[in-house]
N, CA, C and O atoms as a DFTB+ gen file, in Angstrom:
628 C
 N C O
     1  1      -4.885      -6.507     -20.009
     2  2      -4.473      -6.752     -18.646
     3  2      -5.427      -7.787     -18.032
     4  3      -6.647      -7.627     -18.085
     5  1      -4.870      -8.819     -17.467
     6  2      -5.709      -9.871     -16.894
     7  2      -5.931      -9.626     -15.406
     8  3      -5.123      -8.989     -14.729
     9  1      -7.035     -10.145     -14.930
    10  2      -7.354     -10.054     -13.505
    11  2      -6.491     -11.042     -12.730
    12  3      -6.203     -12.141     -13.205
    13  1      -6.085     -10.638     -11.541
    14  2      -5.240     -11.498     -10.712
    15  2      -5.996     -12.065      -9.530
    16  3      -5.482     -12.937      -8.830
    17  1      -7.199     -11.590      -9.295
    18  2      -7.931     -11.945      -8.082
    19  2      -8.529     -13.343      -8.152
    20  3      -9.003     -13.778      -9.202
    21  1      -8.501     -14.028      -7.036
    22  2      -9.084     -15.358      -6.903
    23  2     -10.514     -15.271      -6.368
    24  3     -11.214     -16.282      -6.298
    25  1     -10.949     -14.066      -5.989
    26  2     -12.256     -13.863      -5.373
    27  2     -12.963     -12.684      -6.023
    28  3     -12.330     -11.693      -6.387
    29  1     -14.264     -12.796      -6.166
    30  2     -15.090     -11.650      -6.522
    31  2     -15.496     -11.003      -5.210
    32  3     -16.201     -11.613      -4.406
    33  1     -15.064      -9.796      -4.993
    34  2     -15.339      -9.104      -3.737
    35  2     -15.557      -7.627      -4.052
    36  3     -15.024      -7.101      -5.029
    37  1     -16.340      -6.976      -3.221
    38  2     -16.582      -5.548      -3.394
    39  2     -15.836      -4.766      -2.321
    40  3     -15.426      -5.324      -1.303
    41  1     -15.664      -3.472      -2.559
    42  2     -15.031      -2.653      -1.533
    43  2     -15.911      -2.591      -0.288
    44  3     -15.401      -2.458       0.824
    45  1     -17.213      -2.686      -0.465
    46  2     -18.105      -2.708       0.691
    47  2     -17.843      -3.934       1.567
    48  3     -17.852      -3.833       2.794
    49  1     -17.610      -5.089       0.944
    50  2     -17.286      -6.294       1.711
    51  2     -15.950      -6.134       2.437
    52  3     -15.828      -6.498       3.607
    53  1     -14.954      -5.591       1.745
    54  2     -13.655      -5.379       2.388
    55  2     -13.785      -4.410       3.557
    56  3     -13.222      -4.645       4.626
    57  1     -14.520      -3.331       3.359
    58  2     -14.685      -2.355       4.436
    59  2     -15.497      -2.918       5.595
    60  3     -15.323      -2.481       6.732
    61  1     -16.369      -3.866       5.336
    62  2     -17.124      -4.526       6.397
    63  2     -16.257      -5.366       7.307
    64  3     -16.649      -5.663       8.436
    65  1     -15.084      -5.754       6.836
    66  2     -14.162      -6.586       7.639
    67  2     -13.243      -5.759       8.525
    68  3     -12.426      -6.322       9.254
    69  1     -13.356      -4.437       8.480
    70  2     -12.461      -3.577       9.258
    71  2     -12.779      -3.579      10.746
    72  3     -11.917      -3.263      11.566
    73  1     -14.003      -3.930      11.099
    74  2     -14.456      -3.823      12.496
    75  2     -13.517      -4.547      13.460
    76  3     -13.122      -5.693      13.243
    77  1     -13.176      -3.827      14.535
    78  2     -12.353      -4.413      15.584
    79  2     -10.892      -4.565      15.227
    80  3     -10.169      -5.291      15.909
    81  1     -10.435      -3.901      14.178
    82  2      -9.041      -4.039      13.748
    83  2      -8.370      -2.664      13.689
    84  3      -9.012      -1.634      13.889
    85  1      -7.084      -2.673      13.415
    86  2      -6.358      -1.425      13.252
    87  2      -6.903      -0.625      12.075
    88  3      -6.866       0.606      12.092
    89  1      -7.409      -1.313      11.053
    90  2      -7.993      -0.607       9.919
    91  2      -9.155       0.261      10.363
    92  3      -9.300       1.390       9.893
    93  1      -9.983      -0.251      11.263
    94  2     -11.093       0.549      11.775
    95  2     -10.562       1.697      12.627
    96  3     -11.019       2.831      12.484
    97  1      -9.610       1.422      13.506
    98  2      -9.084       2.450      14.400
    99  2      -8.463       3.604      13.615
   100  3      -8.679       4.769      13.951
   101  1      -7.695       3.290      12.574
   102  2      -7.042       4.336      11.783
   103  2      -7.924       4.841      10.645
   104  3      -7.518       5.725       9.891
   105  1      -9.125       4.285      10.516
   106  2     -10.096       4.671       9.489
   107  2      -9.540       4.474       8.077
   108  3      -9.714       5.325       7.206
   109  1      -8.872       3.346       7.867
   110  2      -8.413       2.970       6.529
   111  2      -9.619       2.430       5.772
   112  3     -10.282       1.498       6.228
   113  1      -9.894       3.016       4.624
   114  2     -11.080       2.680       3.846
   115  2     -10.654       2.252       2.442
   116  3      -9.925       2.971       1.759
   117  1     -11.113       1.079       2.022
   118  2     -10.859       0.615       0.666
   119  2     -11.782       1.359      -0.293
   120  3     -12.954       1.581       0.009
   121  1     -11.244       1.745      -1.454
   122  2     -12.016       2.565      -2.384
   123  2     -12.179       1.964      -3.766
   124  3     -13.151       2.265      -4.458
   125  1     -11.234       1.109      -4.187
   126  2     -11.301       0.606      -5.565
   127  2     -10.537      -0.703      -5.690
   128  3      -9.445      -0.874      -5.148
   129  1     -11.157      -1.622      -6.428
   130  2     -10.490      -2.871      -6.809
   131  2     -10.406      -2.862      -8.325
   132  3     -11.424      -2.938      -9.012
   133  1      -9.188      -2.768      -8.844
   134  2      -8.986      -2.792     -10.290
   135  2      -8.605      -4.187     -10.743
   136  3      -8.588      -5.114      -9.933
   137  1      -8.301      -4.355     -12.008
   138  2      -7.949      -5.686     -12.501
   139  2      -6.668      -6.239     -11.875
   140  3      -6.503      -7.455     -11.778
   141  1      -5.761      -5.356     -11.452
   142  2      -4.516      -5.802     -10.824
   143  2      -4.012      -4.796      -9.783
   144  3      -2.805      -4.641      -9.601
   145  1      -4.928      -4.122      -9.108
   146  2      -4.537      -3.199      -8.050
   147  2      -5.673      -3.054      -7.037
   148  3      -6.834      -3.345      -7.326
   149  1      -5.299      -2.595      -5.839
   150  2      -6.259      -2.320      -4.776
   151  2      -5.911      -0.955      -4.204
   152  3      -4.740      -0.653      -3.972
   153  1      -6.939      -0.120      -3.974
   154  2      -6.719       1.233      -3.457
   155  2      -7.462       1.431      -2.140
   156  3      -8.515       0.841      -1.899
   157  1      -6.875       2.286      -1.295
   158  2      -7.483       2.662      -0.020
   159  2      -6.972       4.039       0.369
   160  3      -6.009       4.545      -0.209
   161  1      -7.629       4.641       1.359
   162  2      -7.126       5.905       1.895
   163  2      -7.189       5.885       3.411
   164  3      -7.849       5.041       4.019
   165  1      -6.473       6.853       4.010
   166  2      -6.406       6.976       5.459
   167  2      -6.294       8.460       5.799
   168  3      -5.583       9.194       5.113
   169  1      -6.988       8.917       6.852
   170  2      -6.850      10.322       7.239
   171  2      -5.504      10.595       7.905
   172  3      -4.905       9.720       8.531
   173  1      -5.057      11.817       7.753
   174  2      -3.893      12.298       8.503
   175  2      -4.478      13.154       9.626
   176  3      -4.858      14.305       9.412
   177  1      -4.543      12.579      10.814
   178  2      -5.168      13.256      11.958
   179  2      -4.454      12.846      13.246
   180  3      -3.350      12.304      13.196
   181  1      -5.073      13.101      14.388
   182  2      -4.442      12.835      15.685
   183  2      -4.019      11.382      15.865
   184  3      -3.108      11.105      16.645
   185  1      -4.658      10.445      15.161
   186  2      -4.302       9.026      15.291
   187  2      -3.083       8.658      14.464
   188  3      -2.395       7.686      14.776
   189  1      -2.806       9.419      13.416
   190  2      -1.787       9.011      12.447
   191  2      -0.608       9.989      12.352
   192  3       0.278       9.813      11.517
   193  1      -0.600      11.016      13.207
   194  2       0.497      11.993      13.179
   195  2       1.515      11.709      14.276
   196  3       1.177      11.166      15.328
   197  1       2.760      12.083      14.018
   198  2       3.789      12.072      15.049
   199  2       3.720      13.401      15.816
   200  3       3.027      14.320      15.380
   201  1       4.419      13.516      16.942
   202  2       4.337      14.741      17.739
   203  2       4.696      16.028      16.978
   204  3       4.252      17.107      17.368
   205  1       5.480      15.934      15.913
   206  2       5.840      17.116      15.129
   207  2       4.716      17.574      14.203
   208  3       4.854      18.580      13.508
   209  1       3.595      16.832      14.193
   210  2       2.436      17.259      13.432
   211  2       2.367      16.773      12.000
   212  3       1.552      17.267      11.222
   213  1       3.205      15.814      11.635
   214  2       3.160      15.256      10.280
   215  2       2.838      13.767      10.351
   216  3       2.948      13.143      11.406
   217  1       2.438      13.210       9.210
   218  2       2.117      11.794       9.127
   219  2       3.248      10.953       9.714
   220  3       4.408      11.103       9.331
   221  1       2.901      10.079      10.633
   222  2       3.864       9.171      11.263
   223  2       4.263       8.105      10.243
   224  3       3.403       7.535       9.570
   225  1       5.553       7.837      10.129
   226  2       6.019       6.815       9.204
   227  2       5.429       5.452       9.489
   228  3       5.147       4.683       8.569
   229  1       5.240       5.147      10.783
   230  2       4.635       3.866      11.148
   231  2       3.202       3.757      10.671
   232  3       2.765       2.678      10.269
   233  1       2.458       4.865      10.708
   234  2       1.082       4.849      10.214
   235  2       1.067       4.624       8.705
   236  3       0.207       3.910       8.191
   237  1       2.015       5.230       7.998
   238  2       2.114       5.010       6.550
   239  2       2.420       3.546       6.258
   240  3       1.888       2.977       5.305
   241  1       3.276       2.934       7.075
   242  2       3.599       1.517       6.887
   243  2       2.381       0.645       7.189
   244  3       2.150      -0.349       6.500
   245  1       1.604       1.001       8.204
   246  2       0.372       0.250       8.495
   247  2      -0.562       0.307       7.285
   248  3      -1.137      -0.709       6.897
   249  1      -0.712       1.484       6.691
   250  2      -1.551       1.610       5.496
   251  2      -1.009       0.731       4.373
   252  3      -1.764      -0.016       3.750
   253  1       0.288       0.814       4.113
   254  2       0.894       0.026       3.035
   255  2       0.728      -1.471       3.279
   256  3       0.306      -2.204       2.385
   257  1       1.057      -1.925       4.479
   258  2       0.959      -3.357       4.759
   259  2      -0.490      -3.833       4.730
   260  3      -0.767      -4.949       4.290
   261  1      -1.396      -3.013       5.187
   262  2      -2.812      -3.391       5.183
   263  2      -3.339      -3.572       3.766
   264  3      -3.980      -4.579       3.464
   265  1      -3.075      -2.611       2.905
   266  2      -3.576      -2.693       1.533
   267  2      -2.894      -3.844       0.789
   268  3      -3.556      -4.590       0.068
   269  1      -1.586      -3.993       0.958
   270  2      -0.874      -5.083       0.297
   271  2      -1.284      -6.456       0.795
   272  3      -1.411      -7.389       0.002
   273  1      -1.494      -6.593       2.099
   274  2      -1.892      -7.890       2.665
   275  2      -3.288      -8.300       2.211
   276  3      -3.521      -9.465       1.888
   277  1      -4.211      -7.351       2.186
   278  2      -5.557      -7.678       1.715
   279  2      -5.504      -8.046       0.237
   280  3      -6.145      -9.009      -0.185
   281  1      -4.755      -7.298      -0.543
   282  2      -4.620      -7.623      -1.971
   283  2      -4.051      -9.035      -2.142
   284  3      -4.550      -9.814      -2.954
   285  1      -3.019      -9.356      -1.385
   286  2      -2.427     -10.689      -1.482
   287  2      -3.408     -11.781      -1.118
   288  3      -3.438     -12.832      -1.758
   289  1      -4.212     -11.540      -0.094
   290  2      -5.201     -12.533       0.325
   291  2      -6.256     -12.776      -0.737
   292  3      -6.802     -13.874      -0.836
   293  1      -6.541     -11.763      -1.524
   294  2      -7.532     -11.918      -2.589
   295  2      -7.005     -12.741      -3.764
   296  3      -7.763     -13.103      -4.664
   297  1      -5.712     -13.031      -3.752
   298  2      -5.098     -13.796      -4.846
   299  2      -4.969     -15.284      -4.551
   300  3      -4.543     -16.046      -5.418
   301  1      -5.326     -15.708      -3.353
   302  2      -5.150     -17.115      -2.987
   303  2      -6.493     -17.758      -2.671
   304  3      -7.479     -17.070      -2.407
   305  1      -6.518     -19.071      -2.701
   306  2      -7.688     -19.836      -2.267
   307  2      -7.666     -19.859      -0.744
   308  3      -6.857     -20.560      -0.137
   309  1      -8.559     -19.088      -0.133
   310  2      -8.540     -18.921       1.322
   311  2      -8.969     -20.169       2.090
   312  3      -8.818     -20.217       3.311
   313  1      -9.495     -21.167       1.409
   314  2      -9.780     -22.446       2.066
   315  2      -8.501     -23.256       2.235
   316  3      -8.397     -24.090       3.135
   317  1      -7.526     -23.002       1.360
   318  2      -6.285     -23.785       1.378
   319  2      -5.073     -22.996       1.844
   320  3      -4.106     -23.584       2.327
   321  1      -5.107     -21.662       1.709
   322  2      -3.921     -20.851       1.989
   323  2      -4.292     -19.569       2.723
   324  3      -5.455     -19.165       2.753
   325  1      -3.290     -18.944       3.308
   326  2      -3.427     -17.598       3.848
   327  2      -2.085     -16.900       3.703
   328  3      -1.050     -17.547       3.543
   329  1      -2.112     -15.582       3.760
   330  2      -0.904     -14.779       3.555
   331  2      -0.505     -14.084       4.846
   332  3      -1.352     -13.612       5.604
   333  1       0.792     -14.028       5.081
   334  2       1.337     -13.271       6.204
   335  2       2.516     -12.443       5.697
   336  3       3.285     -12.879       4.840
   337  1       2.633     -11.250       6.247
   338  2       3.761     -10.403       5.891
   339  2       5.046     -10.941       6.484
   340  3       5.089     -11.331       7.651
   341  1       6.108     -10.961       5.663
   342  2       7.411     -11.382       6.183
   343  2       8.450     -10.268       6.057
   344  3       9.529     -10.355       6.643
   345  1       8.127      -9.224       5.296
   346  2       9.043      -8.084       5.196
   347  2       8.284      -6.919       4.605
   348  3       7.530      -7.076       3.645
   349  1       8.485      -5.754       5.181
   350  2       7.928      -4.524       4.623
   351  2       9.003      -3.457       4.744
   352  3       9.696      -3.367       5.758
   353  1       9.133      -2.658       3.708
   354  2      10.035      -1.509       3.801
   355  2       9.321      -0.295       3.248
   356  3       8.360      -0.409       2.487
   357  1       9.799       0.850       3.635
   358  2       9.156       2.087       3.203
   359  2      10.187       3.205       3.135
   360  3      11.035       3.345       4.016
   361  1      10.097       3.982       2.091
   362  2      10.862       5.210       1.969
   363  2       9.864       6.354       2.097
   364  3       8.967       6.505       1.268
   365  1      10.028       7.151       3.136
   366  2       9.138       8.285       3.377
   367  2       9.737       9.490       2.659
   368  3      10.852       9.914       2.966
   369  1       9.001      10.033       1.711
   370  2       9.548      11.006       0.779
   371  2       9.062      12.433       0.994
   372  3       9.748      13.382       0.617
   373  1       7.901      12.593       1.589
   374  2       7.309      13.920       1.722
   375  2       6.433      13.953       2.964
   376  3       5.685      13.006       3.207
   377  1       6.504      15.022       3.761
   378  2       5.622      15.115       4.925
   379  2       4.203      15.513       4.511
   380  3       3.997      16.208       3.516
   381  1       3.238      15.054       5.302
   382  2       1.840      15.443       5.108
   383  2       1.326      15.880       6.469
   384  3       1.491      15.164       7.457
   385  1       0.703      17.050       6.526
   386  2       0.231      17.601       7.798
   387  2      -1.252      17.389       8.049
   388  3      -1.679      17.362       9.204
   389  1      -2.047      17.237       7.000
   390  2      -3.486      17.058       7.194
   391  2      -4.111      16.473       5.935
   392  3      -3.428      16.248       4.936
   393  1      -5.401      16.233       5.994
   394  2      -6.111      15.656       4.849
   395  2      -6.100      14.142       4.884
   396  3      -6.304      13.522       5.928
   397  1      -5.859      13.564       3.727
   398  2      -5.830      12.106       3.577
   399  2      -4.622      11.709       2.751
   400  3      -4.084      12.509       1.987
   401  1      -4.204      10.459       2.915
   402  2      -3.216       9.851       2.027
   403  2      -3.882       8.660       1.345
   404  3      -4.772       8.021       1.906
   405  1      -3.432       8.374       0.122
   406  2      -4.081       7.404      -0.749
   407  2      -3.068       6.353      -1.183
   408  3      -2.014       6.684      -1.728
   409  1      -3.391       5.087      -0.941
   410  2      -2.468       3.986      -1.229
   411  2      -2.985       3.144      -2.388
   412  3      -4.182       2.884      -2.505
   413  1      -2.053       2.723      -3.243
   414  2      -2.357       1.801      -4.329
   415  2      -1.362       0.651      -4.265
   416  3      -0.151       0.861      -4.332
   417  1      -1.882      -0.568      -4.136
   418  2      -1.047      -1.770      -4.103
   419  2      -1.118      -2.451      -5.465
   420  3      -2.201      -2.725      -5.982
   421  1       0.056      -2.720      -6.038
   422  2       0.165      -3.422      -7.323
   423  2       1.149      -4.578      -7.165
   424  3       2.155      -4.444      -6.468
   425  1       0.869      -5.701      -7.800
   426  2       1.767      -6.849      -7.629
   427  2       3.048      -6.699      -8.432
   428  3       3.046      -6.205      -9.560
   429  1       4.130      -7.134      -7.828
   430  2       5.394      -7.319      -8.539
   431  2       5.540      -8.797      -8.870
   432  3       6.003      -9.163      -9.950
   433  1       5.134      -9.648      -7.915
   434  2       5.228     -11.103      -8.074
   435  2       4.103     -11.747      -7.265
   436  3       3.958     -11.475      -6.073
   437  1       3.315     -12.595      -7.910
   438  2       2.278     -13.364      -7.219
   439  2       2.561     -14.828      -7.501
   440  3       2.146     -15.381      -8.519
   441  1       3.280     -15.438      -6.567
   442  2       3.661     -16.835      -6.733
   443  2       2.881     -17.744      -5.804
   444  3       2.002     -17.301      -5.066
   445  1       3.222     -19.033      -5.854
   446  2       2.541     -20.025      -5.021
   447  2       3.010     -19.991      -3.570
   448  3       2.261     -20.380      -2.674
   449  1       4.232     -19.535      -3.325
   450  2       4.778     -19.517      -1.964
   451  2       5.057     -18.106      -1.446
   452  3       5.052     -17.879      -0.236
   453  1       5.297     -17.169      -2.342
   454  2       5.545     -15.780      -1.939
   455  2       4.845     -14.825      -2.893
   456  3       4.530     -15.161      -4.035
   457  1       4.617     -13.629      -2.382
   458  2       4.100     -12.528      -3.183
   459  2       4.897     -11.281      -2.817
   460  3       5.330     -11.120      -1.676
   461  1       5.084     -10.400      -3.799
   462  2       5.732      -9.113      -3.550
   463  2       4.829      -8.040      -4.134
   464  3       4.417      -8.112      -5.292
   465  1       4.527      -7.036      -3.305
   466  2       3.623      -5.947      -3.680
   467  2       4.325      -4.608      -3.550
   468  3       5.055      -4.368      -2.588
   469  1       4.103      -3.747      -4.513
   470  2       4.562      -2.356      -4.471
   471  2       3.372      -1.499      -4.044
   472  3       2.301      -1.574      -4.645
   473  1       3.560      -0.697      -3.021
   474  2       2.489       0.170      -2.544
   475  2       2.983       1.607      -2.596
   476  3       3.969       1.968      -1.954
   477  1       2.279       2.415      -3.372
   478  2       2.595       3.838      -3.484
   479  2       1.559       4.607      -2.668
   480  3       0.356       4.387      -2.810
   481  1       2.034       5.502      -1.819
   482  2       1.141       6.352      -1.031
   483  2       1.321       7.779      -1.514
   484  3       2.437       8.296      -1.570
   485  1       0.197       8.412      -1.864
   486  2       0.192       9.753      -2.426
   487  2      -0.598      10.692      -1.521
   488  3      -1.438      10.248      -0.738
   489  1      -0.327      11.991      -1.632
   490  2      -1.140      12.968      -0.925
   491  2      -2.309      13.395      -1.814
   492  3      -2.461      12.894      -2.928
   493  1      -3.120      14.310      -1.326
   494  2      -4.313      14.743      -2.063
   495  2      -3.970      15.486      -3.345
   496  3      -4.835      15.664      -4.202
   497  1      -2.722      15.924      -3.492
   498  2      -2.281      16.634      -4.692
   499  2      -1.585      15.707      -5.686
   500  3      -1.032      16.165      -6.687
   501  1      -1.613      14.405      -5.409
   502  2      -1.000      13.435      -6.308
   503  2       0.503      13.332      -6.184
   504  3       1.161      12.774      -7.062
   505  1       1.062      13.867      -5.094
   506  2       2.514      13.785      -4.882
   507  2       2.838      12.547      -4.058
   508  3       2.132      12.226      -3.102
   509  1       3.916      11.848      -4.434
   510  2       4.312      10.630      -3.728
   511  2       4.782      10.975      -2.323
   512  3       5.643      11.835      -2.137
   513  1       4.206      10.290      -1.336
   514  2       4.531      10.474       0.070
   515  2       5.436       9.338       0.553
   516  3       6.443       9.578       1.220
   517  1       5.071       8.111       0.214
   518  2       5.817       6.927       0.649
   519  2       5.845       5.907      -0.475
   520  3       4.834       5.667      -1.136
   521  1       7.005       5.312      -0.685
   522  2       7.152       4.174      -1.595
   523  2       7.470       2.965      -0.726
   524  3       8.448       2.966       0.022
   525  1       6.643       1.942      -0.828
   526  2       6.784       0.787       0.050
   527  2       6.751      -0.505      -0.752
   528  3       6.139      -0.578      -1.818
   529  1       7.413      -1.510      -0.226
   530  2       7.364      -2.848      -0.813
   531  2       7.083      -3.844       0.298
   532  3       7.680      -3.787       1.373
   533  1       6.160      -4.761       0.019
   534  2       5.726      -5.755       0.997
   535  2       5.933      -7.147       0.419
   536  3       5.531      -7.427      -0.711
   537  1       6.562      -8.017       1.203
   538  2       6.700      -9.416       0.827
   539  2       5.799     -10.241       1.727
   540  3       5.830     -10.109       2.951
   541  1       4.997     -11.094       1.106
   542  2       4.082     -11.978       1.820
   543  2       4.495     -13.422       1.621
   544  3       4.942     -13.797       0.537
   545  1       4.350     -14.231       2.651
   546  2       4.475     -15.678       2.524
   547  2       3.071     -16.231       2.337
   548  3       2.135     -15.803       3.012
   549  1       2.926     -17.176       1.428
   550  2       1.656     -17.870       1.220
   551  2       1.785     -19.208       1.929
   552  3       2.555     -20.071       1.508
   553  1       1.024     -19.377       3.010
   554  2       1.129     -20.567       3.850
   555  2      -0.063     -21.484       3.637
   556  3      -1.162     -21.041       3.303
   557  1       0.180     -22.781       3.839
   558  2      -0.885     -23.770       3.731
   559  2      -1.754     -23.722       4.980
   560  3      -1.260     -23.868       6.098
   561  1      -3.031     -23.518       4.783
   562  2      -3.971     -23.482       5.909
   563  2      -4.147     -24.874       6.494
   564  3      -4.304     -25.004       7.708
   565  1      -4.125     -25.913       5.676
   566  2      -4.363     -27.279       6.117
   567  2      -3.285     -27.731       7.098
   568  3      -3.581     -28.438       8.061
   569  1      -2.050     -27.334       6.862
   570  2      -0.974     -27.764       7.740
   571  2      -0.782     -26.823       8.924
   572  3       0.018     -27.105       9.816
   573  1      -1.504     -25.714       8.940
   574  2      -1.352     -24.757      10.034
   575  2      -2.248     -25.165      11.192
   576  3      -3.473     -25.114      11.080
   577  1      -1.651     -25.567      12.296
   578  2      -2.396     -26.036      13.461
   579  2      -3.267     -24.914      14.026
   580  3      -4.380     -25.169      14.485
   581  1      -2.769     -23.673      13.997
   582  2      -3.478     -22.578      14.654
   583  2      -4.719     -22.110      13.913
   584  3      -5.542     -21.409      14.502
   585  1      -4.888     -22.469      12.642
   586  2      -6.010     -21.906      11.902
   587  2      -6.315     -22.779      10.687
   588  3      -5.533     -22.811       9.736
   589  1      -7.435     -23.480      10.709
   590  2      -7.762     -24.370       9.595
   591  2      -8.990     -23.917       8.823
   592  3      -9.374     -24.572       7.854
   593  1      -9.618     -22.814       9.223
   594  2     -10.804     -22.311       8.532
   595  2     -10.455     -20.987       7.858
   596  3      -9.565     -20.268       8.311
   597  1     -11.167     -20.669       6.766
   598  2     -10.970     -19.350       6.157
   599  2     -11.316     -18.259       7.160
   600  3     -12.081     -18.481       8.098
   601  1     -10.754     -17.102       6.955
   602  2     -11.018     -15.985       7.854
   603  2     -12.508     -15.643       7.826
   604  3     -13.107     -15.611       6.751
   605  1     -13.109     -15.388       8.971
   606  2     -14.529     -15.040       9.016
   607  2     -14.808     -13.819       8.156
   608  3     -14.061     -12.841       8.189
   609  1     -15.869     -13.879       7.398
   610  2     -16.268     -12.737       6.584
   611  2     -15.648     -12.681       5.211
   612  3     -16.108     -11.919       4.360
   613  1     -14.587     -13.489       4.964
   614  2     -13.982     -13.480       3.645
   615  2     -14.909     -14.209       2.673
   616  3     -15.561     -15.181       3.055
   617  1     -14.973     -13.760       1.445
   618  2     -15.800     -14.453       0.468
   619  2     -15.219     -15.824       0.177
   620  3     -14.004     -16.016       0.228
   621  1     -16.084     -16.767      -0.125
   622  2     -15.600     -18.092      -0.493
   623  2     -15.462     -18.145      -2.008
   624  3     -16.235     -17.502      -2.718
   625  1     -14.494     -18.896      -2.511
   626  2     -14.275     -18.952      -3.957
   627  2     -15.425     -19.596      -4.680
   628  3     -15.393     -19.719      -5.905
């Protein structure tokens, strides 16, 4: 199995970039970078539950999109490109009332203009909670008027 990443980065570096973002607010924590996958977890608590007391589907989608988007960004030259989500879908399969949920993002397609990621979210017992797919557009940073520098804190190639 070959590595897909364009950057050498640690989970500590990824977790250091959470400050001031939804990842920090929801306490999404990256745990592992494999040769072709990225893992993170998120608590099921007052921030991530719906009024009925189970994991909110929107919170599960935030976890899926966050892990998939970061994984996609690690596959491109951040001096020349950046990734943005253009479609995310999720099938919520099982309720979770407490503890943590664990997400694993794996690539389906890593192209020059688009990427597609499969994100599986599991509960603490290894049961599938959400199956999600994320499509990212890979945009040219040079032609983007709004942003011509790599994201602050991202490792340089």
